[in-house]
PDB file of C-alpha atoms in Angstrom:
ATOM      1  CA  VAL A   1     112.939 115.320  44.718  1.00 55.00           C
ATOM      2  CA  GLY A   2     110.989 113.837  42.157  1.00 68.00           C
ATOM      3  CA  VAL A   3     106.945 113.283  42.211  1.00 72.00           C
ATOM      4  CA  THR A   4     108.153 109.876  43.324  1.00 76.00           C
ATOM      5  CA  GLY A   5     110.001 110.209  45.866  1.00 78.00           C
ATOM      6  CA  THR A   6     107.563 111.535  47.404  1.00 82.00           C
ATOM      7  CA  PHE A   7     105.444 108.999  46.550  1.00 81.00           C
ATOM      8  CA  GLN A   8     108.350 106.567  47.875  1.00 85.00           C
ATOM      9  CA  ARG A   9     108.068 108.174  51.396  1.00 85.00           C
ATOM     10  CA  LEU A  10     104.410 108.597  51.685  1.00 86.00           C
ATOM     11  CA  SER A  11     104.722 104.951  51.002  1.00 88.00           C
ATOM     12  CA  THR A  12     106.818 103.993  53.093  1.00 89.00           C
ATOM     13  CA  MET A  13     104.873 106.005  55.981  1.00 89.00           C
ATOM     14  CA  ALA A  14     102.243 104.387  55.646  1.00 89.00           C
ATOM     15  CA  SER A  15     103.104 101.554  56.383  1.00 89.00           C
ATOM     16  CA  LEU A  16     105.449 102.121  58.755  1.00 87.00           C
ATOM     17  CA  ALA A  17     101.496 103.518  60.622  1.00 87.00           C
ATOM     18  CA  ARG A  18     100.323 100.423  59.081  1.00 86.00           C
ATOM     19  CA  LYS A  19     102.979  97.783  61.438  1.00 81.00           C
ATOM     20  CA  PHE A  20     102.220 100.129  64.639  1.00 75.00           C
ATOM     21  CA  ILE A  21      98.443 100.190  64.088  1.00 78.00           C
ATOM     22  CA  SER A  22      98.733  96.375  63.531  1.00 76.00           C
ATOM     23  CA  SER A  23     101.119  95.971  66.748  1.00 68.00           C
ATOM     24  CA  ILE A  24      98.834  97.925  68.809  1.00 68.00           C
ATOM     25  CA  ASN A  25      95.824  95.644  68.199  1.00 71.00           C
ATOM     26  CA  ASN A  26      97.752  92.315  68.457  1.00 70.00           C
ATOM     27  CA  PRO A  27      95.793  89.414  70.127  1.00 70.00           C
ATOM     28  CA  LYS A  28      98.967  88.475  71.949  1.00 72.00           C
ATOM     29  CA  THR A  29     100.026  91.890  73.625  1.00 69.00           C
ATOM     30  CA  GLY A  30      99.167  95.362  72.121  1.00 73.00           C
ATOM     31  CA  ILE A  31      96.992  97.560  74.168  1.00 76.00           C
ATOM     32  CA  ARG A  32      93.763  95.555  74.700  1.00 78.00           C
ATOM     33  CA  THR A  33      95.155  92.910  76.803  1.00 81.00           C
ATOM     34  CA  VAL A  34      96.768  92.864  80.229  1.00 81.00           C
ATOM     35  CA  HIS A  35      99.992  92.225  78.760  1.00 79.00           C
ATOM     36  CA  PHE A  36      99.346  96.295  77.964  1.00 83.00           C
ATOM     37  CA  TRP A  37      97.290  97.820  80.649  1.00 87.00           C
ATOM     38  CA  GLY A  38      99.298  95.893  83.294  1.00 86.00           C
ATOM     39  CA  PRO A  39     102.412  97.635  83.434  1.00 88.00           C
ATOM     40  CA  VAL A  40     100.765 100.918  82.350  1.00 90.00           C
ATOM     41  CA  ALA A  41      98.942 100.202  85.800  1.00 92.00           C
ATOM     42  CA  ASN A  42     102.566  99.465  87.689  1.00 91.00           C
ATOM     43  CA  TRP A  43     104.315 102.747  86.934  1.00 93.00           C
ATOM     44  CA  GLY A  44     102.319 104.075  88.958  1.00 92.00           C
ATOM     45  CA  LEU A  45     104.840 102.178  91.848  1.00 89.00           C
ATOM     46  CA  VAL A  46     107.224 103.929  90.096  1.00 92.00           C
ATOM     47  CA  VAL A  47     105.269 107.909  90.414  1.00 94.00           C
ATOM     48  CA  ALA A  48     104.989 107.453  93.560  1.00 92.00           C
ATOM     49  CA  ALA A  49     108.242 106.529  94.348  1.00 91.00           C
ATOM     50  CA  VAL A  50     110.216 108.707  92.773  1.00 93.00           C
ATOM     51  CA  SER A  51     107.085 111.649  93.645  1.00 94.00           C
ATOM     52  CA  ASP A  52     107.801 110.228  97.700  1.00 91.00           C
ATOM     53  CA  ALA A  53     111.488 110.221  97.545  1.00 91.00           C
ATOM     54  CA  PHE A  54     111.321 114.587  95.702  1.00 92.00           C
ATOM     55  CA  ASN A  55     108.474 115.395  98.271  1.00 94.00           C
ATOM     56  CA  LYS A  56     108.439 113.518 101.478  1.00 94.00           C
ATOM     57  CA  GLY A  57     110.958 113.054 104.248  1.00 93.00           C
ATOM     58  CA  PRO A  58     112.173 110.165 104.591  1.00 94.00           C
ATOM     59  CA  GLU A  59     110.534 109.788 108.931  1.00 95.00           C
ATOM     60  CA  VAL A  60     107.593 108.185 106.365  1.00 94.00           C
ATOM     61  CA  ILE A  61     109.869 105.136 104.980  1.00 94.00           C
ATOM     62  CA  SER A  62     108.262 102.057 105.753  1.00 95.00           C
ATOM     63  CA  VAL A  63     111.415  99.890 105.366  1.00 96.00           C
ATOM     64  CA  PRO A  64     110.379  96.056 105.391  1.00 96.00           C
ATOM     65  CA  MET A  65     107.088  96.883 103.167  1.00 96.00           C
ATOM     66  CA  THR A  66     109.932  98.688 100.587  1.00 96.00           C
ATOM     67  CA  SER A  67     112.137  95.774 100.798  1.00 96.00           C
ATOM     68  CA  SER A  68     108.960  93.755  99.911  1.00 96.00           C
ATOM     69  CA  LEU A  69     108.272  96.410  96.537  1.00 95.00           C
ATOM     70  CA  CYS A  70     112.063  95.816  95.932  1.00 96.00           C
ATOM     71  CA  ILE A  71     111.338  91.680  96.435  1.00 97.00           C
ATOM     72  CA  TYR A  72     108.365  92.028  94.239  1.00 96.00           C
ATOM     73  CA  SER A  73     109.674  93.540  91.456  1.00 96.00           C
ATOM     74  CA  ALA A  74     112.393  91.890  90.876  1.00 96.00           C
ATOM     75  CA  LEU A  75     110.290  89.119  90.700  1.00 97.00           C
ATOM     76  CA  PHE A  76     107.828  90.872  88.065  1.00 94.00           C
ATOM     77  CA  MET A  77     111.470  91.428  85.834  1.00 95.00           C
ATOM     78  CA  ARG A  78     112.333  87.646  85.534  1.00 96.00           C
ATOM     79  CA  PHE A  79     108.727  86.985  84.916  1.00 94.00           C
ATOM     80  CA  ALA A  80     108.354  90.339  82.481  1.00 92.00           C
ATOM     81  CA  TRP A  81     111.528  88.182  80.534  1.00 94.00           C
ATOM     82  CA  LEU A  82     110.369  84.384  80.845  1.00 95.00           C
ATOM     83  CA  VAL A  83     107.777  85.205  79.988  1.00 89.00           C
ATOM     84  CA  GLN A  84     106.143  85.061  75.395  1.00 86.00           C
ATOM     85  CA  PRO A  85     106.150  85.979  74.430  1.00 83.00           C
ATOM     86  CA  ARG A  86     108.985  88.923  76.187  1.00 86.00           C
ATOM     87  CA  ASN A  87     106.760  92.154  77.729  1.00 87.00           C
ATOM     88  CA  TYR A  88     109.037  93.987  77.487  1.00 89.00           C
ATOM     89  CA  LEU A  89     106.709  97.025  79.142  1.00 90.00           C
ATOM     90  CA  LEU A  90     106.455  95.270  81.907  1.00 91.00           C
ATOM     91  CA  PHE A  91     110.121  94.547  82.435  1.00 94.00           C
ATOM     92  CA  ALA A  92     111.090  98.361  82.257  1.00 94.00           C
ATOM     93  CA  CYS A  93     108.421  99.195  84.834  1.00 94.00           C
ATOM     94  CA  HIS A  94     109.499  97.136  87.342  1.00 95.00           C
ATOM     95  CA  PHE A  95     112.986  98.497  86.219  1.00 97.00           C
ATOM     96  CA  PHE A  96     112.399 101.710  86.698  1.00 96.00           C
ATOM     97  CA  ASN A  97     110.946 100.502  90.423  1.00 95.00           C
ATOM     98  CA  GLU A  98     113.680  98.747  91.560  1.00 96.00           C
ATOM     99  CA  GLY A  99     115.469 101.192  91.030  1.00 96.00           C
ATOM    100  CA  ALA A 100     112.855 104.055  93.084  1.00 95.00           C
ATOM    101  CA  GLN A 101     112.711 101.174  95.298  1.00 95.00           C
ATOM    102  CA  LEU A 102     115.996 100.578  96.280  1.00 96.00           C
ATOM    103  CA  THR A 103     116.548 104.271  96.488  1.00 95.00           C
ATOM    104  CA  GLN A 104     113.476 104.349  98.520  1.00 95.00           C
ATOM    105  CA  LEU A 105     115.753 101.611 100.826  1.00 96.00           C
ATOM    106  CA  TYR A 106     118.291 103.277 101.380  1.00 96.00           C
ATOM    107  CA  ARG A 107     116.914 106.800 102.955  1.00 96.00           C
ATOM    108  CA  GLY A 108     114.696 104.806 104.976  1.00 96.00           C
ATOM    109  CA  MET A 109     117.455 102.285 106.966  1.00 96.00           C
ATOM    110  CA  LYS A 110     119.640 105.819 106.408  1.00 96.00           C
ATOM    111  CA  TYR A 111     117.130 107.968 108.097  1.00 96.00           C
ATOM    112  CA  GLU A 112     116.715 104.538 111.217  1.00 96.00           C
ATOM    113  CA  ALA A 113     120.371 104.703 111.444  1.00 95.00           C
ATOM    114  CA  GLU A 114     120.213 108.055 111.988  1.00 95.00           C
ATOM    115  CA  GLN A 115     118.072 108.349 114.834  1.00 95.00           C
ATOM    116  CA  LYS A 116     119.554 105.154 116.614  1.00 95.00           C
ATOM    117  CA  ALA A 117     123.108 106.846 116.527  1.00 95.00           C
ATOM    118  CA  LEU A 118     121.111 109.837 118.170  1.00 94.00           C
ATOM    119  CA  GLN A 119     119.208 108.096 120.399  1.00 94.00           C
ATOM    120  CA  GLU A 120     122.608 106.553 121.860  1.00 93.00           C
ATOM    121  CA  ALA A 121     124.258 109.985 122.326  1.00 92.00           C
ATOM    122  CA  ARG A 122     120.744 110.977 123.926  1.00 92.00           C
ATOM    123  CA  GLU A 123     121.301 108.341 126.136  1.00 91.00           C
ATOM    124  CA  ALA A 124     125.025 108.337 126.872  1.00 89.00           C
ATOM    125  CA  ASN A 125     124.719 112.370 127.884  1.00 88.00           C
ATOM    126  CA  GLU A 126     121.756 111.478 130.061  1.00 84.00           C
ATOM    127  CA  PRO A 127     122.888 111.162 134.059  1.00 75.00           C
ATOM    128  CA  SER A 128     122.679 108.071 135.386  1.00 65.00           C
ATOM    129  CA  SER A 129     120.514 109.242 138.033  1.00 54.00           C
ATOM    130  CA  LYS A 130     116.889 109.075 136.325  1.00 53.00           C
ATOM    131  CA  PRO A 131     114.684 107.117 137.918  1.00 53.00           C
ATOM    132  CA  SER A 132     115.134 103.269 135.651  1.00 53.00           C
ATOM    133  CA  SER A 133     111.363 102.160 134.156  1.00 53.00           C
ATOM    134  CA  SER A 134     111.561  99.639 136.847  1.00 50.00           C
ATOM    135  CA  SER A 135     111.505 102.072 140.222  1.00 54.00           C
ATOM    136  CA  ALA A 136     107.748 103.269 138.562  1.00 52.00           C
ATOM    137  CA  SER A 137     106.027 101.009 140.809  1.00 54.00           C
ATOM    138  CA  ASP A 138     108.062 102.283 143.888  1.00 56.00           C
ATOM    139  CA  ILE A 139     106.412 105.275 142.594  1.00 50.00           C
ATOM    140  CA  GLY A 140     103.041 103.796 142.635  1.00 50.00           C
ATOM    141  CA  GLN A 141     103.187 102.896 146.172  1.00 53.00           C
ATOM    142  CA  GLN A 142     104.254 105.550 147.561  1.00 51.00           C
ATOM    143  CA  VAL A 143     101.458 107.941 145.748  1.00 47.00           C
ATOM    144  CA  ALA A 144      98.497 105.007 146.241  1.00 49.00           C
ATOM    145  CA  PHE A 145      97.047 106.274 148.843  1.00 50.00           C
ATOM    146  CA  LEU A 146      96.561 109.054 147.071  1.00 47.00           C
ATOM    147  CA  SER A 147      93.811 108.879 144.529  1.00 51.00           C
ATOM    148  CA  PRO A 148      92.265 105.538 142.341  1.00 51.00           C
ATOM    149  CA  ILE A 149      95.070 106.913 139.571  1.00 49.00           C
ATOM    150  CA  GLY A 150      98.085 105.779 142.591  1.00 48.00           C
ATOM    151  CA  GLN A 151      96.366 102.531 143.771  1.00 51.00           C
ATOM    152  CA  SER A 152      96.132 101.306 139.170  1.00 51.00           C
ATOM    153  CA  LEU A 153     100.048 102.075 139.524  1.00 48.00           C
ATOM    154  CA  GLN A 154     100.666 100.070 142.109  1.00 50.00           C
ATOM    155  CA  SER A 155      98.618  96.787 140.073  1.00 55.00           C
ATOM    156  CA  ALA A 156      99.934  97.660 137.193  1.00 51.00           C
TER     157      ALA A 156
END
């Protein structure tokens, strides 16, 4: 490899560096635009969902909120694909957020189904001799004469 080959490689590297810098400073999609900083900020949603998946239990997952985040990411993936110029950074952010939120949604729905099954099993195993909620007024009538609390139970 002679001096000419080294010079050609340096020239090619300089050309690539100029192209990279011009793409960063591009007035349509560069680092100074919302096309860059919007997706960068949205990566916070992905990081939060992945962090919650590894560090928190499914009992803290809000299924309605996670469902809305899934819809949000699906809509913005479509937007990022259709907007001109295409915003690949925004598309990638919402693609990964969709995956993270679907994982959280699965965990939340699985947890709720397990809790419902446990509650039904508890109710099936309990004897039916326990007073029902309608008998609370009967108890209020029985203790109404004992205290003001009993009188308030009777009125309820």
